Amino acid sequence: MMAKLSQEQLNNGVICSSAGNHAQGVALSAQRLGCHAVIVMPVTTPENKWRSVEKLGATVVLKGDSYDEAQSYAKLCCEEEGLTFIAPFDHPDIIAGQGTVGMEIVRQLQGPLHAIFVPVGGGGLIAGIAAYVKRVCPEVKIIGVEPSDANAMALSLFHGQRVMLEHIGGFADGVAVKVVGKETFPLCQDFVDGIVLVSQDAICASIKDMFEENRNILEPSGALALAGAEAYCKYYGLKGETVVAISSGANMNFDTLRLVTELPDVGRKPEAVLPTFSPKEQGSFKEFAELVCIMIFQPTHDSRYSISFLVTSCCAGWPDEYYRIQTHI
Ligand SMILES: Cc1ncc(COP(=O)(O)O)c(C=O)c1O
């Protein structure tokens, strides 16, 4: 898309909003094309992500609590300052560019392929891959994967129209988008076979698997497709088939990594995470500790309570005991 810009547009500079890979892509392209780039990212963007964008010579503006707020700001700036807006997913050229991922997969195939699992945010990556792959290998299933708390595409496909999420989980920040694209949605309606939703714990379990098998550390959005592929293969009892899961990013933030190391066993179900509060009464923690066998205890703070804590491990008989404990807190 940026290669098509006129000299005048390049001279004026470009702007984009992104919580993920697009920011680095635009910054790198701008550096190569010798134009100035402004990248608007949500304030929640991990520092390592926006710093790597800055290193590529772009100006980073942290604005808004979500991708959608960052996008509104970027669109306002592009009108006021004459910058060209480079859409992160909702533009035919961006979708076509993403389609080259599908082309690479097809070119490297050495036998039948059952399915390709693709992480979904606004839908650019999956729309491009699906549009290409369904033309050349229509038998290959294209399965999108979304976090269960950022499921705009799954809901939109279910309702047959784009659905705007009111709340969105930010753990997989690269795909935390409240509404999918106008361009990407019809392509997904035509070419995507289904969407798998995965929990935060399952994503963490896949990050752990990838690390243990390949010594690569994926960011949550980057591990999404792997988690979806695992859930799908388990659900359908798939054996001996070839599937591809796109691991799309490795911008892991060190603080997130700490959380990730604690949750994989929850994804595999031997442990449970139970956030709870303790009232300001003497003996309340003792009472709680008698209820569960606490192995890890993390105090956090909430102004309403003297202490609050996160029990990251409880070794009661899963899952019945888990629900019993849940009803007590
Ligand atoms: C890590 C990562 N994975 C996947 C995607 C795909 O997102 P989309 O569906 O918006 O094309 C992104 C988008 O920025 C991303 O950052």
XYZ file of C-alpha atoms and ligand atoms in Angstrom:
345
model
C 0.000 0.000 0.000
C 2.776 2.416 0.910
C 4.705 1.641 -2.277
C 1.724 3.051 -4.202
C 1.809 6.472 -2.484
C 2.545 9.545 -4.630
C 5.654 11.671 -3.996
C 3.397 14.387 -2.561
C 1.835 11.910 -0.105
C 5.289 10.669 0.888
C 6.469 14.253 1.431
C 3.499 14.939 3.706
C 4.061 11.753 5.714
C 1.839 8.912 6.880
C -0.053 8.028 10.027
C -1.460 4.769 11.305
C -3.025 3.318 14.419
C -2.002 -0.083 15.606
C -1.627 -2.203 18.679
C 0.521 -4.749 16.924
C 2.635 -5.716 13.951
C 1.226 -3.079 11.615
C 2.966 -0.331 13.583
C 6.385 -1.849 12.912
C 5.509 -2.594 9.290
C 4.517 1.023 8.599
C 7.542 2.397 10.472
C 9.911 0.163 8.479
C 8.272 0.971 5.129
C 8.390 4.701 5.923
C 12.081 4.418 6.774
C 12.779 2.671 3.466
C 10.666 5.128 1.462
C 12.222 8.118 3.243
C 8.961 9.490 4.614
C 7.902 10.516 8.087
C 5.538 8.177 9.970
C 3.374 8.884 13.002
C 2.157 5.764 14.770
C -0.726 6.075 17.235
C -0.836 3.226 19.727
C -3.157 2.635 22.707
C -1.677 3.695 26.066
C -1.812 0.043 27.111
C 0.734 -0.948 24.441
C 3.690 -2.778 26.023
C 6.776 -0.571 26.160
C 8.922 -2.956 24.127
C 6.429 -2.689 21.247
C 6.358 1.085 21.017
C 10.103 1.366 21.624
C 10.831 -0.944 18.677
C 8.608 1.289 16.530
C 10.512 4.371 17.706
C 13.813 2.672 16.884
C 12.661 2.443 13.274
C 12.507 6.252 13.206
C 8.731 6.759 13.578
C 7.066 9.186 15.977
C 4.968 7.231 18.488
C 1.881 8.819 20.025
C 0.255 6.845 22.852
C -3.449 7.681 22.847
C -6.675 5.961 23.944
C -7.369 2.882 26.027
C -8.070 0.623 23.078
C -7.108 0.180 19.452
C -10.403 1.774 18.377
C -9.730 4.955 20.376
C -6.218 5.155 18.933
C -7.699 4.810 15.444
C -10.199 7.661 15.969
C -7.361 9.914 17.072
C -5.171 8.915 14.108
C -8.002 9.654 11.660
C -8.520 13.076 13.254
C -4.792 13.875 12.927
C -4.632 12.768 9.315
C -7.411 15.222 8.413
C -5.875 18.086 10.395
C -2.256 17.538 9.367
C -2.627 16.226 5.812
C -1.010 12.875 6.602
C -2.053 9.747 4.695
C -3.806 7.142 6.844
C -2.400 3.631 6.406
C -5.160 1.284 7.518
C -4.011 -1.661 9.663
C -6.438 -4.185 8.218
C -9.397 -2.622 6.447
C -8.005 -1.827 3.007
C -7.848 -4.000 -0.137
C -4.072 -3.463 -0.541
C -3.382 -4.449 3.075
C -5.595 -7.527 2.718
C -3.820 -8.464 -0.528
C -0.451 -8.075 1.200
C -1.611 -10.399 3.992
C -2.690 -12.849 1.302
C 0.975 -13.429 0.453
C 1.218 -15.380 3.723
C -1.308 -17.818 2.238
C 0.704 -17.941 -0.963
C 3.880 -18.840 0.953
C 2.081 -21.622 2.798
C 0.645 -23.094 -0.395
C 4.022 -22.933 -2.148
C 5.680 -24.820 0.698
C 3.068 -27.560 0.900
C 4.382 -31.064 0.459
C 1.151 -32.986 0.854
C -2.508 -32.515 1.728
C -3.309 -29.788 4.236
C -6.357 -30.024 6.497
C -6.550 -26.487 7.842
C -4.801 -23.173 8.399
C -5.363 -21.491 11.766
C -5.109 -17.704 11.693
C -5.164 -15.165 14.562
C -7.956 -12.626 14.084
C -8.052 -8.991 15.147
C -9.707 -6.735 12.587
C -9.617 -9.588 10.104
C -6.990 -8.412 7.576
C -4.658 -11.375 7.922
C -7.372 -14.012 7.741
C -9.277 -12.258 4.931
C -6.137 -12.116 2.756
C -5.095 -15.692 3.487
C -8.619 -17.060 3.050
C -9.277 -15.201 -0.208
C -6.042 -16.562 -1.708
C -6.082 -20.114 -0.350
C -9.757 -20.770 -1.150
C -9.081 -19.864 -4.794
C -6.154 -22.253 -5.212
C -6.905 -24.985 -2.636
C -10.621 -24.750 -1.760
C -10.477 -27.981 0.263
C -8.166 -26.424 2.890
C -10.151 -25.162 5.872
C -9.452 -21.628 7.046
C -10.111 -21.328 10.763
C -9.849 -18.026 12.616
C -8.805 -17.912 16.257
C -9.861 -15.181 18.688
C -9.460 -14.709 22.425
C -12.794 -15.510 24.073
C -12.905 -11.961 25.484
C -12.120 -10.300 22.123
C -14.459 -12.218 19.827
C -15.705 -9.528 17.445
C -15.331 -11.712 14.326
C -17.052 -14.761 15.820
C -20.022 -12.641 16.934
C -20.186 -10.777 13.634
C -20.191 -14.001 11.598
C -22.843 -15.451 13.876
C -25.131 -12.423 13.537
C -24.413 -11.860 9.839
C -23.330 -8.273 10.477
C -20.443 -6.441 12.093
C -20.891 -6.363 15.858
C -19.197 -3.744 18.036
C -17.951 -5.185 21.337
C -18.625 -3.082 24.394
C -15.721 -4.477 26.408
C -12.615 -6.158 25.188
C -9.837 -8.147 26.848
C -6.381 -6.733 26.258
C -4.211 -9.753 27.071
C -3.660 -10.542 23.385
C -3.164 -6.842 22.659
C -2.212 -7.311 18.962
C -5.731 -8.532 18.163
C -7.746 -6.493 20.673
C -10.160 -4.870 18.211
C -13.749 -3.960 19.087
C -15.134 -4.142 15.582
C -13.875 -5.985 12.502
C -13.351 -4.245 9.163
C -15.960 -3.307 6.545
C -13.698 -4.781 3.849
C -12.507 -7.801 5.805
C -15.904 -8.937 7.085
C -17.561 -9.905 3.745
C -14.409 -11.793 2.724
C -14.521 -13.709 6.003
C -18.227 -14.431 5.463
C -17.367 -15.911 2.062
C -14.147 -17.763 2.771
C -13.670 -18.526 6.476
C -14.855 -21.950 7.654
C -15.107 -21.190 11.350
C -13.726 -19.404 14.391
C -12.266 -21.038 17.498
C -12.324 -19.050 20.751
C -9.561 -19.656 23.267
C -9.013 -18.613 26.869
C -6.085 -16.661 28.247
C -4.890 -19.812 30.000
C -4.912 -21.810 26.764
C -2.872 -19.069 25.073
C -0.334 -19.240 27.910
C -0.176 -23.024 27.577
C 0.635 -22.631 23.871
C 3.338 -20.048 24.618
C 4.855 -22.593 26.985
C 4.611 -25.400 24.389
C 6.337 -23.270 21.778
C 9.086 -22.352 24.206
C 9.641 -25.937 25.281
C 9.697 -27.309 21.743
C 11.466 -24.541 19.830
C 12.858 -22.125 22.432
C 10.816 -19.317 20.826
C 8.826 -16.918 22.963
C 5.587 -15.846 21.286
C 3.493 -12.888 22.411
C -0.128 -13.756 23.313
C -1.560 -12.763 19.896
C 1.266 -14.679 18.264
C 0.348 -17.880 20.125
C -3.377 -17.546 19.521
C -3.515 -19.695 16.380
C -1.502 -22.442 18.033
C -3.939 -22.524 20.952
C -6.861 -22.638 18.504
C -5.293 -25.441 16.473
C -4.752 -27.474 19.601
C -8.341 -26.979 20.787
C -9.731 -27.811 17.333
C -7.635 -30.976 16.875
C -8.614 -32.164 20.329
C -12.307 -31.430 19.800
C -12.461 -33.214 16.424
C -10.024 -35.955 17.456
C -7.822 -35.103 14.483
C -4.842 -37.439 14.074
C -2.239 -37.729 11.314
C -3.497 -34.609 9.479
C -1.325 -31.632 8.611
C -2.435 -28.296 9.972
C -0.706 -24.914 9.924
C -0.960 -22.427 12.799
C 0.336 -18.944 12.072
C 2.518 -17.687 14.896
C 2.311 -14.013 14.155
C 4.339 -12.161 16.738
C 7.010 -12.308 19.381
C 6.828 -8.872 20.997
C 6.595 -10.338 24.458
C 6.638 -7.847 27.262
C 8.620 -8.926 30.322
C 5.772 -8.240 32.782
C 3.350 -10.262 30.671
C 5.885 -13.070 30.586
C 5.663 -13.327 34.374
C 1.903 -13.839 34.135
C 2.322 -16.258 31.243
C 4.643 -18.492 33.233
C 1.992 -18.814 35.940
C -1.012 -19.653 33.783
C -0.124 -22.561 31.464
C -0.984 -25.182 34.046
C -4.353 -23.502 34.441
C -4.789 -23.932 30.672
C -4.022 -27.610 31.124
C -6.470 -27.686 34.052
C -4.443 -28.996 37.031
C -4.586 -25.506 38.576
C -7.105 -22.710 38.906
C -6.809 -18.931 39.129
C -9.243 -17.471 41.633
C -9.094 -13.710 42.071
C -10.888 -12.770 45.262
C -11.115 -10.134 47.979
C -10.726 -10.369 51.708
C -13.023 -8.203 53.828
C -11.455 -5.968 56.496
C -12.116 -8.432 59.287
C -9.702 -10.205 61.515
C -9.365 -13.877 60.606
C -10.881 -13.568 57.131
C -7.717 -14.736 55.398
C -7.331 -17.657 57.827
C -10.899 -18.678 57.043
C -10.194 -18.567 53.334
C -6.916 -20.445 53.693
C -8.751 -23.234 55.474
C -11.100 -23.542 52.541
C -8.425 -23.985 49.879
C -4.924 -25.367 49.967
C -3.016 -22.259 48.946
C 0.283 -22.752 47.238
C 0.932 -19.316 45.757
C -0.487 -16.179 47.222
C -0.164 -12.753 45.619
C -1.391 -9.731 47.543
C -2.697 -6.936 45.325
C -4.433 -3.712 46.317
C -7.932 -2.455 45.998
C -9.088 0.663 47.802
C -12.328 -1.011 48.897
C -10.615 -3.759 50.862
C -7.693 -4.033 53.214
C -6.114 -6.702 51.039
C -7.068 -8.589 47.970
C -5.260 -11.567 46.640
C -4.867 -13.856 43.722
C -4.612 -17.546 44.411
C -2.742 -18.962 41.479
C -2.683 -22.543 42.622
C -5.119 -24.619 44.543
C -4.731 -28.344 44.701
C -8.243 -29.378 45.564
C -9.751 -32.078 43.309
C -10.348 -30.381 39.968
C -12.943 -29.478 38.661
C -15.688 -30.149 41.252
C -13.705 -28.638 44.062
C -12.943 -25.603 41.933
C -16.641 -24.818 41.555
C -17.213 -25.454 45.250
C -14.481 -22.966 46.083
C -15.779 -20.484 43.527
C -19.184 -20.437 45.141
C -17.605 -19.583 48.487
C -15.766 -16.473 47.291
C 0.589 -10.371 16.629
C -0.530 -10.182 15.651
N -1.172 -11.256 15.179
C -2.174 -11.152 14.286
C -2.594 -9.928 13.827
C -3.714 -9.949 12.814
O -4.612 -8.969 12.948
P -5.731 -8.597 11.865
O -6.802 -9.608 12.010
O -6.153 -7.237 12.331
O -5.141 -8.552 10.492
C -1.963 -8.762 14.304
C -2.348 -7.426 13.850
O -1.733 -6.418 14.103
C -0.905 -8.892 15.245
O -0.265 -7.838 15.739
